[in-house]
mmCIF file of C-alpha atoms and ligand atoms in Angstrom:
data_model
loop_
_atom_site.group_PDB
_atom_site.id
_atom_site.type_symbol
_atom_site.label_atom_id
_atom_site.label_comp_id
_atom_site.label_asym_id
_atom_site.label_seq_id
_atom_site.Cartn_x
_atom_site.Cartn_y
_atom_site.Cartn_z
ATOM 1 C CA MET A 556 25.722 93.905 -7.691
ATOM 2 C CA GLU A 557 22.542 95.701 -8.165
ATOM 3 C CA LEU A 558 23.671 99.131 -6.757
ATOM 4 C CA SER A 559 20.840 100.557 -4.650
ATOM 5 C CA PHE A 560 19.936 103.233 -2.358
ATOM 6 C CA ARG A 561 17.623 103.244 0.652
ATOM 7 C CA TRP A 562 14.526 105.562 0.283
ATOM 8 C CA TYR A 563 12.234 106.485 3.059
ATOM 9 C CA GLY A 564 9.258 107.161 0.617
ATOM 10 C CA PRO A 565 7.647 110.602 -0.168
ATOM 11 C CA ASN A 566 8.291 111.975 3.233
ATOM 12 C CA ASP A 567 12.028 111.274 2.781
ATOM 13 C CA PRO A 568 14.009 114.559 2.810
ATOM 14 C CA VAL A 569 16.046 112.943 0.210
ATOM 15 C CA LYS A 570 14.450 112.964 -3.175
ATOM 16 C CA LEU A 571 14.604 110.585 -5.931
ATOM 17 C CA THR A 572 16.063 113.102 -8.344
ATOM 18 C CA GLU A 573 18.906 113.338 -5.753
ATOM 19 C CA ILE A 574 19.457 109.452 -5.567
ATOM 20 C CA ARG A 575 19.542 109.336 -9.243
ATOM 21 C CA GLN A 576 22.617 111.338 -9.320
ATOM 22 C CA SER A 577 24.443 108.803 -7.267
ATOM 23 C CA ASN A 578 24.811 105.978 -9.632
ATOM 24 C CA ALA A 579 22.414 103.678 -8.070
ATOM 25 C CA ASN A 580 19.850 102.049 -10.213
ATOM 26 C CA PHE A 581 17.486 100.447 -7.759
ATOM 27 C CA ILE A 582 15.603 101.671 -4.799
ATOM 28 C CA VAL A 583 15.218 100.068 -1.454
ATOM 29 C CA THR A 584 12.004 101.297 0.572
ATOM 30 C CA SER A 585 9.122 100.331 2.602
ATOM 31 C CA LEU A 586 5.563 101.600 3.159
ATOM 32 C CA HIS A 587 6.562 103.079 6.718
ATOM 33 C CA GLN A 588 3.131 104.827 6.684
ATOM 34 C CA ILE A 589 1.447 101.182 7.328
ATOM 35 C CA PRO A 590 1.331 100.614 11.099
ATOM 36 C CA THR A 591 3.529 97.617 12.013
ATOM 37 C CA GLY A 592 1.181 94.235 11.953
ATOM 38 C CA ASP A 593 -1.307 95.432 9.273
ATOM 39 C CA LYS A 594 -1.466 93.984 5.918
ATOM 40 C CA TRP A 595 0.180 95.669 2.885
ATOM 41 C CA PRO A 596 -2.518 96.451 0.400
ATOM 42 C CA TYR A 597 -1.734 95.424 -3.115
ATOM 43 C CA GLU A 598 -2.816 99.051 -4.379
ATOM 44 C CA GLU A 599 -0.497 101.030 -1.922
ATOM 45 C CA ILE A 600 2.439 98.967 -2.966
ATOM 46 C CA LYS A 601 1.733 99.714 -6.595
ATOM 47 C CA ARG A 602 1.427 103.222 -5.726
ATOM 48 C CA ARG A 603 4.713 103.395 -4.232
ATOM 49 C CA LYS A 604 6.030 101.683 -7.418
ATOM 50 C CA ASN A 605 4.373 104.220 -9.658
ATOM 51 C CA ILE A 606 5.784 107.101 -7.789
ATOM 52 C CA ILE A 607 9.451 105.668 -8.329
ATOM 53 C CA HIS A 608 8.704 104.814 -12.162
ATOM 54 C CA LYS A 609 6.990 108.098 -12.663
ATOM 55 C CA SER A 610 10.022 110.192 -11.620
ATOM 56 C CA ASN A 611 11.990 108.119 -14.075
ATOM 57 C CA LEU A 612 10.495 110.378 -16.775
ATOM 58 C CA TYR A 613 12.700 113.238 -15.894
ATOM 59 C CA GLY A 614 16.057 111.345 -15.623
ATOM 60 C CA LEU A 615 17.947 109.360 -17.833
ATOM 61 C CA ASN A 616 19.216 107.022 -14.831
ATOM 62 C CA LYS A 617 16.007 104.765 -14.634
ATOM 63 C CA LEU A 618 15.297 103.630 -11.006
ATOM 64 C CA ASP A 619 13.297 100.513 -9.938
ATOM 65 C CA TRP A 620 12.318 99.047 -6.509
ATOM 66 C CA ASN A 621 14.133 95.709 -5.922
ATOM 67 C CA VAL A 622 13.955 95.020 -2.147
ATOM 68 C CA VAL A 623 11.443 95.912 0.347
ATOM 69 C CA GLU A 624 13.097 97.071 3.600
ATOM 70 C CA SER A 625 11.348 95.926 5.857
ATOM 71 C CA ILE A 626 8.241 94.610 6.885
ATOM 72 C CA PRO A 627 8.645 94.937 10.568
ATOM 73 C CA VAL A 628 7.524 91.950 12.575
ATOM 74 C CA HIS A 629 5.144 92.935 15.231
ATOM 75 C CA ASN A 630 6.127 92.342 18.863
ATOM 76 C CA ASN A 631 3.087 89.940 19.485
ATOM 77 C CA ILE A 632 4.541 87.688 16.790
ATOM 78 C CA LYS A 633 7.889 87.757 18.644
ATOM 79 C CA LEU A 634 6.066 86.956 21.853
ATOM 80 C CA ARG A 635 3.385 84.793 20.333
ATOM 81 C CA HIS A 636 0.986 86.633 22.213
ATOM 82 C CA SER A 637 -2.503 88.087 21.698
ATOM 83 C CA ASN A 638 -3.513 88.541 18.278
ATOM 84 C CA TYR A 639 -0.298 87.015 16.889
ATOM 85 C CA LYS A 640 -2.204 84.546 14.667
ATOM 86 C CA ARG A 641 -3.996 87.272 12.709
ATOM 87 C CA LEU A 642 -0.704 89.323 12.566
ATOM 88 C CA ILE A 643 0.988 86.395 11.009
ATOM 89 C CA ASP A 644 -1.880 86.181 8.357
ATOM 90 C CA ASN A 645 -1.379 89.759 7.590
ATOM 91 C CA TYR A 646 2.299 89.157 7.055
ATOM 92 C CA LYS A 647 1.649 86.356 4.773
ATOM 93 C CA ASP A 648 -0.774 88.524 2.578
ATOM 94 C CA SER A 649 1.750 91.414 2.612
ATOM 95 C CA ILE A 650 4.222 88.884 1.196
ATOM 96 C CA PHE A 651 1.606 87.688 -1.330
ATOM 97 C CA ASN A 652 0.717 91.370 -2.540
ATOM 98 C CA ILE A 653 4.511 92.476 -2.889
ATOM 99 C CA ALA A 654 5.020 89.152 -5.123
ATOM 100 C CA LYS A 655 2.184 90.605 -7.281
ATOM 101 C CA ASN A 656 3.833 93.646 -7.796
ATOM 102 C CA LYS A 657 6.924 91.880 -8.913
ATOM 103 C CA ILE A 658 9.341 92.504 -5.978
ATOM 104 C CA LYS A 659 11.203 89.642 -4.934
ATOM 105 C CA ILE A 660 13.057 90.456 -2.037
ATOM 106 C CA ILE A 661 11.920 91.045 1.467
ATOM 107 C CA CYS A 662 14.382 92.243 4.352
ATOM 108 C CA TYR A 663 13.214 91.755 7.849
ATOM 109 C CA ASN A 664 14.459 91.427 11.530
ATOM 110 C CA PHE A 665 13.545 89.617 14.588
ATOM 111 C CA MET A 666 15.057 91.946 17.273
ATOM 112 C CA PRO A 667 12.882 92.483 20.644
ATOM 113 C CA ILE A 668 11.182 95.666 21.194
ATOM 114 C CA ILE A 669 13.223 97.967 19.097
ATOM 115 C CA ASP A 670 15.004 97.863 15.615
ATOM 116 C CA TRP A 671 18.600 98.950 15.436
ATOM 117 C CA THR A 672 20.118 100.812 18.485
ATOM 118 C CA ARG A 673 22.885 103.704 18.631
ATOM 119 C CA THR A 674 23.473 105.832 21.600
ATOM 120 C CA GLN A 675 24.727 109.099 19.667
ATOM 121 C CA LEU A 676 23.580 110.118 16.290
ATOM 122 C CA ASP A 677 25.911 113.196 15.715
ATOM 123 C CA PHE A 678 29.383 111.946 17.108
ATOM 124 C CA LYS A 679 32.161 114.481 15.717
ATOM 125 C CA LEU A 680 34.998 112.776 14.155
ATOM 126 C CA PRO A 681 38.283 114.543 13.842
ATOM 127 C CA SER A 682 37.707 115.385 10.292
ATOM 128 C CA ASP A 683 34.497 117.318 11.464
ATOM 129 C CA VAL A 684 31.967 115.075 9.950
ATOM 130 C CA HIS A 685 29.286 113.475 12.077
ATOM 131 C CA ALA A 686 28.752 109.825 12.744
ATOM 132 C CA LEU A 687 26.483 107.389 14.137
ATOM 133 C CA ARG A 688 28.026 105.930 17.471
ATOM 134 C CA PHE A 689 27.234 102.988 19.742
ATOM 135 C CA ASN A 690 28.599 103.346 23.495
ATOM 136 C CA TYR A 691 27.909 100.300 25.494
ATOM 137 C CA ILE A 692 28.427 102.344 28.823
ATOM 138 C CA HIS A 693 25.580 104.647 27.688
ATOM 139 C CA ILE A 694 23.338 101.695 27.362
ATOM 140 C CA LEU A 695 23.838 101.045 30.920
ATOM 141 C CA ILE A 696 23.246 104.658 31.669
ATOM 142 C CA PHE A 697 20.055 104.680 29.819
ATOM 143 C CA GLU A 698 19.049 101.424 31.953
ATOM 144 C CA LYS A 699 20.033 102.948 35.227
ATOM 145 C CA TYR A 700 19.150 106.566 35.087
ATOM 146 C CA ILE A 701 16.625 107.118 32.361
ATOM 147 C CA LEU A 702 14.690 103.750 32.591
ATOM 148 C CA LYS A 703 15.537 103.413 36.288
ATOM 149 C CA LEU A 704 15.597 99.798 36.126
ATOM 150 C CA ARG A 705 16.458 97.953 39.225
ATOM 151 C CA ASP A 706 17.921 94.601 38.269
ATOM 152 C CA ILE A 707 21.097 95.897 36.425
ATOM 153 C CA GLU A 708 23.540 94.295 38.787
ATOM 154 C CA LYS A 709 22.423 90.975 37.185
ATOM 155 C CA ARG A 710 23.688 92.048 33.858
ATOM 156 C CA TYR A 711 26.529 94.446 34.466
ATOM 157 C CA SER A 712 29.729 94.070 36.564
ATOM 158 C CA ARG A 713 30.180 96.296 39.650
ATOM 159 C CA SER A 714 33.124 98.091 38.015
ATOM 160 C CA LEU A 715 31.046 98.838 34.853
ATOM 161 C CA ILE A 716 28.300 100.298 37.047
ATOM 162 C CA LEU A 717 30.849 102.603 38.708
ATOM 163 C CA LYS A 718 32.216 103.715 35.514
ATOM 164 C CA ALA A 719 28.867 104.618 34.217
ATOM 165 C CA GLU A 720 28.008 106.428 37.444
ATOM 166 C CA LYS A 721 31.159 108.509 37.037
ATOM 167 C CA GLU A 722 30.219 109.178 33.294
ATOM 168 C CA PHE A 723 26.710 110.159 33.906
ATOM 169 C CA LYS A 724 27.745 112.806 36.511
ATOM 170 C CA LYS A 725 29.859 114.257 33.702
ATOM 171 C CA MET A 726 26.708 114.511 31.111
ATOM 172 C CA ASN A 727 24.586 117.412 30.688
ATOM 173 C CA ASN A 728 20.840 117.621 30.187
ATOM 174 C CA LYS A 729 21.157 117.667 26.395
ATOM 175 C CA GLN A 730 23.550 114.805 26.244
ATOM 176 C CA ILE A 731 20.956 112.792 28.378
ATOM 177 C CA SER A 732 17.983 113.923 26.256
ATOM 178 C CA ASN A 733 19.934 113.025 23.095
ATOM 179 C CA LEU A 734 20.737 109.562 24.588
ATOM 180 C CA LYS A 735 17.010 108.860 25.519
ATOM 181 C CA CYS A 736 15.802 109.987 22.084
ATOM 182 C CA ALA A 737 18.481 108.031 20.204
ATOM 183 C CA VAL A 738 17.498 104.721 21.762
ATOM 184 C CA MET A 739 13.772 105.223 22.114
ATOM 185 C CA GLY A 740 12.994 105.902 18.638
ATOM 186 C CA GLY A 741 15.126 108.724 17.178
ATOM 187 C CA LEU A 742 16.374 106.504 14.189
ATOM 188 C CA PRO A 743 14.519 106.045 11.097
ATOM 189 C CA ALA A 744 12.658 102.870 10.399
ATOM 190 C CA ALA A 745 11.963 102.712 14.334
ATOM 191 C CA GLU A 746 8.496 101.237 14.517
ATOM 192 C CA THR A 747 7.501 103.250 17.472
ATOM 193 C CA LYS A 748 8.448 106.125 19.414
ATOM 194 C CA TYR A 749 8.307 104.727 22.877
ATOM 195 C CA THR A 750 7.851 106.599 26.164
ATOM 196 C CA ILE A 751 9.579 105.540 29.156
ATOM 197 C CA ASN A 752 6.620 104.004 30.515
ATOM 198 C CA LYS A 753 5.835 102.172 27.216
ATOM 199 C CA PHE A 754 9.311 100.979 26.920
ATOM 200 C CA LYS A 755 9.099 99.428 30.338
ATOM 201 C CA GLU A 756 5.932 97.873 29.688
ATOM 202 C CA MET A 757 7.310 96.181 26.780
ATOM 203 C CA LEU A 758 10.469 94.912 28.874
ATOM 204 C CA LYS A 759 7.885 93.407 31.221
ATOM 205 C CA LEU A 760 6.115 91.359 28.356
ATOM 206 C CA TYR A 761 9.677 89.909 27.618
ATOM 207 C CA ASP A 762 10.204 89.013 31.221
ATOM 208 C CA ASP A 763 9.676 85.257 30.760
ATOM 209 C CA ILE A 764 11.093 84.962 27.334
ATOM 210 C CA ASN A 765 14.440 83.542 27.242
ATOM 211 C CA LYS A 766 16.728 82.848 23.916
ATOM 212 C CA ASN A 767 15.126 79.514 23.563
ATOM 213 C CA ASP A 768 11.566 80.734 23.538
ATOM 214 C CA LEU A 769 12.434 83.411 21.049
ATOM 215 C CA ARG A 770 14.028 80.948 18.832
ATOM 216 C CA ASN A 771 10.938 78.756 19.115
ATOM 217 C CA ASN A 772 8.811 81.748 18.250
ATOM 218 C CA PHE A 773 11.109 82.530 15.380
ATOM 219 C CA SER A 774 10.895 78.975 14.047
ATOM 220 C CA GLU A 775 6.992 78.918 14.304
ATOM 221 C CA PHE A 776 7.017 82.111 12.381
ATOM 222 C CA LEU A 777 9.211 80.731 9.710
ATOM 223 C CA LYS A 778 7.007 77.647 9.284
ATOM 224 C CA GLN A 779 4.286 79.773 8.474
ATOM 225 C CA ILE A 780 5.631 82.493 6.136
ATOM 226 C CA ILE A 781 8.531 80.741 4.189
ATOM 227 C CA PRO A 782 5.856 78.431 2.343
ATOM 228 C CA VAL A 783 3.920 81.562 1.131
ATOM 229 C CA ALA A 784 7.331 83.159 0.068
ATOM 230 C CA GLU A 785 8.374 79.803 -1.743
ATOM 231 C CA GLU A 786 5.035 79.876 -3.569
ATOM 232 C CA ASN A 787 5.279 83.299 -4.536
ATOM 233 C CA ASN A 788 9.129 83.221 -5.444
ATOM 234 C CA ILE A 789 10.058 85.676 -2.761
ATOM 235 C CA LYS A 790 13.373 85.617 -1.044
ATOM 236 C CA MET A 791 13.297 86.381 2.807
ATOM 237 C CA ALA A 792 16.395 88.227 3.785
ATOM 238 C CA LEU A 793 16.881 88.267 7.523
ATOM 239 C CA HIS A 794 18.715 91.101 8.874
ATOM 240 C CA PRO A 795 21.140 90.501 11.956
ATOM 241 C CA ASP A 796 20.663 92.166 15.139
ATOM 242 C CA ASP A 797 22.151 95.445 15.301
ATOM 243 C CA PRO A 798 24.221 95.535 17.267
ATOM 244 C CA PRO A 799 24.548 91.837 17.703
ATOM 245 C CA MET A 800 24.874 91.754 21.520
ATOM 246 C CA GLU A 801 22.167 91.389 24.199
ATOM 247 C CA LEU A 802 20.703 94.805 25.198
ATOM 248 C CA PHE A 803 18.395 95.749 28.224
ATOM 249 C CA GLY A 804 18.450 92.021 29.280
ATOM 250 C CA LEU A 805 16.526 90.762 26.311
ATOM 251 C CA PRO A 806 17.502 87.809 24.155
ATOM 252 C CA ARG A 807 19.088 88.213 20.755
ATOM 253 C CA ILE A 808 18.534 85.176 18.128
ATOM 254 C CA VAL A 809 20.532 86.508 15.148
ATOM 255 C CA SER A 810 23.964 87.728 16.129
ATOM 256 C CA ASN A 811 26.364 85.320 14.844
ATOM 257 C CA TYR A 812 27.478 82.337 12.808
ATOM 258 C CA ASP A 813 25.600 79.610 15.176
ATOM 259 C CA ASP A 814 22.329 81.655 15.266
ATOM 260 C CA TYR A 815 22.173 81.930 11.306
ATOM 261 C CA ASN A 816 23.215 77.942 11.221
ATOM 262 C CA PHE A 817 20.414 77.372 13.563
ATOM 263 C CA ILE A 818 17.982 79.382 11.675
ATOM 264 C CA PHE A 819 18.871 77.866 8.228
ATOM 265 C CA ASN A 820 18.538 74.443 9.548
ATOM 266 C CA GLN A 821 15.011 75.279 11.199
ATOM 267 C CA TYR A 822 13.637 75.643 7.564
ATOM 268 C CA ASN A 823 15.972 74.688 4.663
ATOM 269 C CA SER A 824 14.527 76.597 1.550
ATOM 270 C CA ARG A 825 16.085 79.053 -0.892
ATOM 271 C CA SER A 826 13.468 81.446 0.360
ATOM 272 C CA ASN A 827 14.796 81.392 3.954
ATOM 273 C CA GLY A 828 17.892 83.611 3.510
ATOM 274 C CA MET A 829 19.772 86.542 4.929
ATOM 275 C CA THR A 830 20.744 90.143 4.485
ATOM 276 C CA PHE A 831 24.511 90.213 5.011
ATOM 277 C CA CYS A 832 24.998 93.594 6.900
ATOM 278 C CA VAL A 833 28.697 93.789 7.220
ATOM 279 C CA GLY A 834 28.646 96.788 9.737
ATOM 280 C CA SER A 835 25.989 94.866 12.012
ATOM 281 C CA LEU A 836 27.959 91.606 12.045
ATOM 282 C CA ALA A 837 31.431 93.109 12.402
ATOM 283 C CA SER A 838 30.387 95.061 15.620
ATOM 284 C CA ASN A 839 30.574 91.959 17.700
ATOM 285 C CA TYR A 840 34.501 91.172 17.886
ATOM 286 C CA LYS A 841 33.779 87.471 18.173
ATOM 287 C CA ASN A 842 32.260 87.510 14.557
ATOM 288 C CA ASN A 843 34.438 86.418 11.783
ATOM 289 C CA ILE A 844 32.819 88.356 9.046
ATOM 290 C CA TYR A 845 34.649 86.514 6.191
ATOM 291 C CA LYS A 846 33.970 83.080 7.644
ATOM 292 C CA ILE A 847 30.178 84.119 7.947
ATOM 293 C CA PHE A 848 30.111 85.117 4.080
ATOM 294 C CA GLU A 849 31.881 81.985 3.072
ATOM 295 C CA LYS A 850 29.428 79.678 5.037
ATOM 296 C CA PHE A 851 26.407 81.327 4.061
ATOM 297 C CA SER A 852 27.171 82.901 0.739
ATOM 298 C CA GLN A 853 24.294 80.851 -1.339
ATOM 299 C CA LYS A 854 21.895 82.371 1.401
ATOM 300 C CA ILE A 855 22.646 85.904 1.027
ATOM 301 C CA HIS A 856 19.869 87.820 -0.810
ATOM 302 C CA PHE A 857 20.674 91.149 0.014
ATOM 303 C CA ILE A 858 23.919 93.215 1.257
ATOM 304 C CA HIS A 859 24.254 96.220 3.330
ATOM 305 C CA LEU A 860 28.220 97.616 3.077
ATOM 306 C CA ARG A 861 28.802 99.742 6.051
ATOM 307 C CA ASN A 862 32.082 99.640 8.335
ATOM 308 C CA ILE A 863 32.794 100.261 11.850
ATOM 309 C CA ILE A 864 35.672 100.864 14.221
ATOM 310 C CA LYS A 865 35.325 99.033 17.469
ATOM 311 C CA ASP A 866 36.523 100.731 20.777
ATOM 312 C CA ASN A 867 39.015 98.849 23.251
ATOM 313 C CA ASP A 868 36.116 97.783 25.322
ATOM 314 C CA LYS A 869 35.026 95.353 22.366
ATOM 315 C CA LYS A 870 31.485 96.320 22.587
ATOM 316 C CA SER A 871 31.295 100.021 21.482
ATOM 317 C CA PHE A 872 31.845 101.102 18.156
ATOM 318 C CA THR A 873 31.700 104.226 15.864
ATOM 319 C CA GLU A 874 30.722 104.078 12.317
ATOM 320 C CA SER A 875 33.437 104.508 9.897
ATOM 321 C CA GLY A 876 33.965 105.647 6.332
ATOM 322 C CA HIS A 877 33.164 102.823 4.132
ATOM 323 C CA LEU A 878 36.883 101.973 3.338
ATOM 324 C CA ASP A 879 38.347 102.913 6.681
ATOM 325 C CA GLY A 880 36.988 100.414 9.115
ATOM 326 C CA ASP A 881 37.830 97.299 10.770
ATOM 327 C CA VAL A 882 36.531 95.216 7.941
ATOM 328 C CA ASN A 883 38.615 94.966 4.729
ATOM 329 C CA PHE A 884 36.179 96.103 2.129
ATOM 330 C CA ILE A 885 38.407 94.826 -0.722
ATOM 331 C CA LYS A 886 38.555 91.354 0.790
ATOM 332 C CA ILE A 887 34.605 91.319 1.324
ATOM 333 C CA ILE A 888 33.999 92.808 -2.157
ATOM 334 C CA LYS A 889 36.048 90.301 -3.743
ATOM 335 C CA LYS A 890 34.115 87.536 -2.023
ATOM 336 C CA ILE A 891 30.717 89.097 -3.155
ATOM 337 C CA LEU A 892 32.044 89.317 -6.824
ATOM 338 C CA ASN A 893 33.093 85.527 -6.519
ATOM 339 C CA GLU A 894 29.865 84.466 -5.373
ATOM 340 C CA GLU A 895 28.111 86.256 -8.258
ATOM 341 C CA ARG A 896 30.186 84.568 -10.522
ATOM 342 C CA ARG A 897 29.288 81.336 -8.984
ATOM 343 C CA ARG A 898 25.629 82.112 -9.390
ATOM 344 C CA LYS A 899 26.085 83.255 -12.900
ATOM 345 C CA LYS A 900 26.463 79.547 -14.075
ATOM 346 C CA THR A 901 22.915 78.842 -12.768
ATOM 347 C CA TYR A 902 20.887 81.827 -12.369
ATOM 348 C CA LYS A 903 19.821 84.645 -15.235
ATOM 349 C CA ASN A 904 19.863 87.214 -12.496
ATOM 350 C CA PHE A 905 22.987 86.540 -10.711
ATOM 351 C CA HIS A 906 23.356 90.175 -9.385
ATOM 352 C CA ILE A 907 22.642 90.635 -5.580
ATOM 353 C CA PRO A 908 21.235 93.817 -4.427
ATOM 354 C CA MET A 909 23.617 95.788 -2.397
ATOM 355 C CA ARG A 910 23.127 99.247 -0.703
ATOM 356 C CA PRO A 911 25.636 101.631 0.912
ATOM 357 C CA ASP A 912 24.326 101.411 4.530
ATOM 358 C CA HIS A 913 24.412 104.576 6.274
ATOM 359 C CA GLY A 914 26.881 107.381 5.489
ATOM 360 C CA HIS A 915 28.605 110.246 7.519
ATOM 361 C CA CYS A 916 26.892 113.576 7.760
ATOM 362 C CA LEU A 917 29.151 116.094 5.938
ATOM 363 C CA LEU A 918 29.180 119.177 3.710
ATOM 364 C CA ASP A 919 25.735 120.704 2.882
ATOM 365 C CA ASP A 920 23.913 117.687 4.588
ATOM 366 C CA LYS A 921 25.099 119.149 8.085
ATOM 367 C CA TYR A 922 22.494 121.987 7.547
ATOM 368 C CA LYS A 923 19.581 119.804 6.451
ATOM 369 C CA LYS A 924 17.453 117.705 8.479
ATOM 370 C CA LEU A 925 17.937 114.115 7.611
ATOM 371 C CA ASN A 926 17.290 110.726 8.854
ATOM 372 C CA PRO A 927 20.281 110.102 10.981
ATOM 373 C CA GLY A 928 22.666 107.814 8.964
ATOM 374 C CA TYR A 929 20.746 108.387 5.662
ATOM 375 C CA SER A 930 22.545 111.392 4.261
ATOM 376 C CA VAL A 931 22.831 112.031 0.707
ATOM 377 C CA ILE A 932 26.217 113.023 0.281
ATOM 378 C CA GLY A 933 27.978 110.693 2.698
ATOM 379 C CA ARG A 934 25.955 107.702 1.161
ATOM 380 C CA MET A 935 26.985 108.934 -2.037
ATOM 381 C CA LYS A 936 30.641 108.855 -1.093
ATOM 382 C CA GLY A 937 30.557 105.481 0.210
ATOM 383 C CA LEU A 938 28.714 104.140 -3.083
ATOM 384 C CA ALA A 939 31.457 105.859 -5.111
ATOM 385 C CA GLU A 940 34.223 104.352 -3.104
ATOM 386 C CA ILE A 941 32.587 100.786 -3.314
ATOM 387 C CA ARG A 942 31.951 101.193 -7.098
ATOM 388 C CA GLY A 943 35.688 101.950 -7.412
ATOM 389 C CA VAL A 944 36.462 98.713 -5.606
ATOM 390 C CA ILE A 945 34.086 96.810 -7.753
ATOM 391 C CA GLU A 946 35.297 98.354 -11.004
ATOM 392 C CA SER A 947 39.166 97.827 -10.132
ATOM 393 C CA LEU A 948 38.249 94.088 -9.293
ATOM 394 C CA THR A 949 36.441 93.228 -12.374
ATOM 395 C CA ILE A 950 38.514 95.166 -14.825
ATOM 396 C CA LYS A 951 39.755 92.788 -17.844
ATOM 397 C CA ASN A 952 43.451 92.763 -18.413
ATOM 398 C CA ASP A 953 44.181 95.055 -21.393
HETATM 399 C C1 LIG E 1110 19.253 100.436 9.763
HETATM 400 C C2 LIG E 1110 18.897 99.535 9.026
HETATM 401 C C3 LIG E 1110 17.817 98.617 9.747
HETATM 402 C C4 LIG E 1110 17.286 97.755 8.927
HETATM 403 C C5 LIG E 1110 16.456 96.620 9.647
HETATM 404 C C6 LIG E 1110 15.967 95.461 8.783
HETATM 405 O O1 LIG E 1110 19.980 101.163 9.082
HETATM 406 O O2 LIG E 1110 19.961 98.398 8.660
HETATM 407 O O3 LIG E 1110 16.769 99.606 10.293
HETATM 408 O O4 LIG E 1110 16.511 98.164 7.910
HETATM 409 O O5 LIG E 1110 16.862 96.292 10.934
HETATM 410 O O6 LIG E 1110 14.861 94.758 9.087
#
């Protein structure tokens, strides 16, 4: 595996000098300063690459940029609305310019309106560390009491609505405002920090879009971008919906085995692949993560290793320590190593890029202002645990 670490660029409170101490050899990053929909110029990509390479002069452990995560897809493309044709052309140009800079993998997603969603960014675990949490009831509270949507009875049962009402009464102002901020753009990589009105406007735009429409719009997008990726030897790695369940009444199309099956059948190409995000896929109790890996192993171009513990309601979850959650990491890492062994027979570079996805906020990191989920120490701990498993699974008999 190519041991990688996400870096949010020069504005990231986590510095390259710190990442270098983690045993990672690769950087996963994006040009977050470029507005969603704009083309990524060749020079700006090169500038970011140079920043990473320049920092290598001061350290022995060399870092290189292996994966772009992500080029966000503009909502107008998802909706096939207004200027979407020009936006797709820009996306193609960005792919071309990334390839010219010799980066070969691009992670992206097709979630409507917002990227990943959590409802609490500082959930205290018994060990006193902070974790990210997704509480389904809080999504209902967000819809009913923050967005003040009227049609929630269509999506939620009466008993759940009553439960939410009780829970909402117990929440103080700070908790309500934290929930609002977490959902509407408090997470890193969020494309936009929405206001309530803007969020509602966006929901309106999706009013007439059902799952089939969104699938069709995505297929059209694939037909446009995959040939460009193929020509330029780029692998597109589609990230699953996080979490993989419908939120705010919006359709989701990258949540499970059937969705990926559909997507890969739409366009059969080695450039049309996936980001295998363990934590995202595992947070839907219906997903068999091991089966998804087996079925699509050849399509996996990038891996996120993160673990979760699901609540009894089967919808809420807390991000756990990497080795402590619902997913058996030994089993999944074994499968990844097997896939690499298989690739070794055919490809020179058979290593799959992998980053420890998220980490708890612990020790000194608790006193720093960091991107939620993207602590230094917690992620380093995750990477160290993962490395331990990799080493013990690859050790030669002495
Ligand atoms: C969260 C991340 C997501 C991911 C994008 C990929 O931690 O996994 O922001 O980068 O959804 O397009």
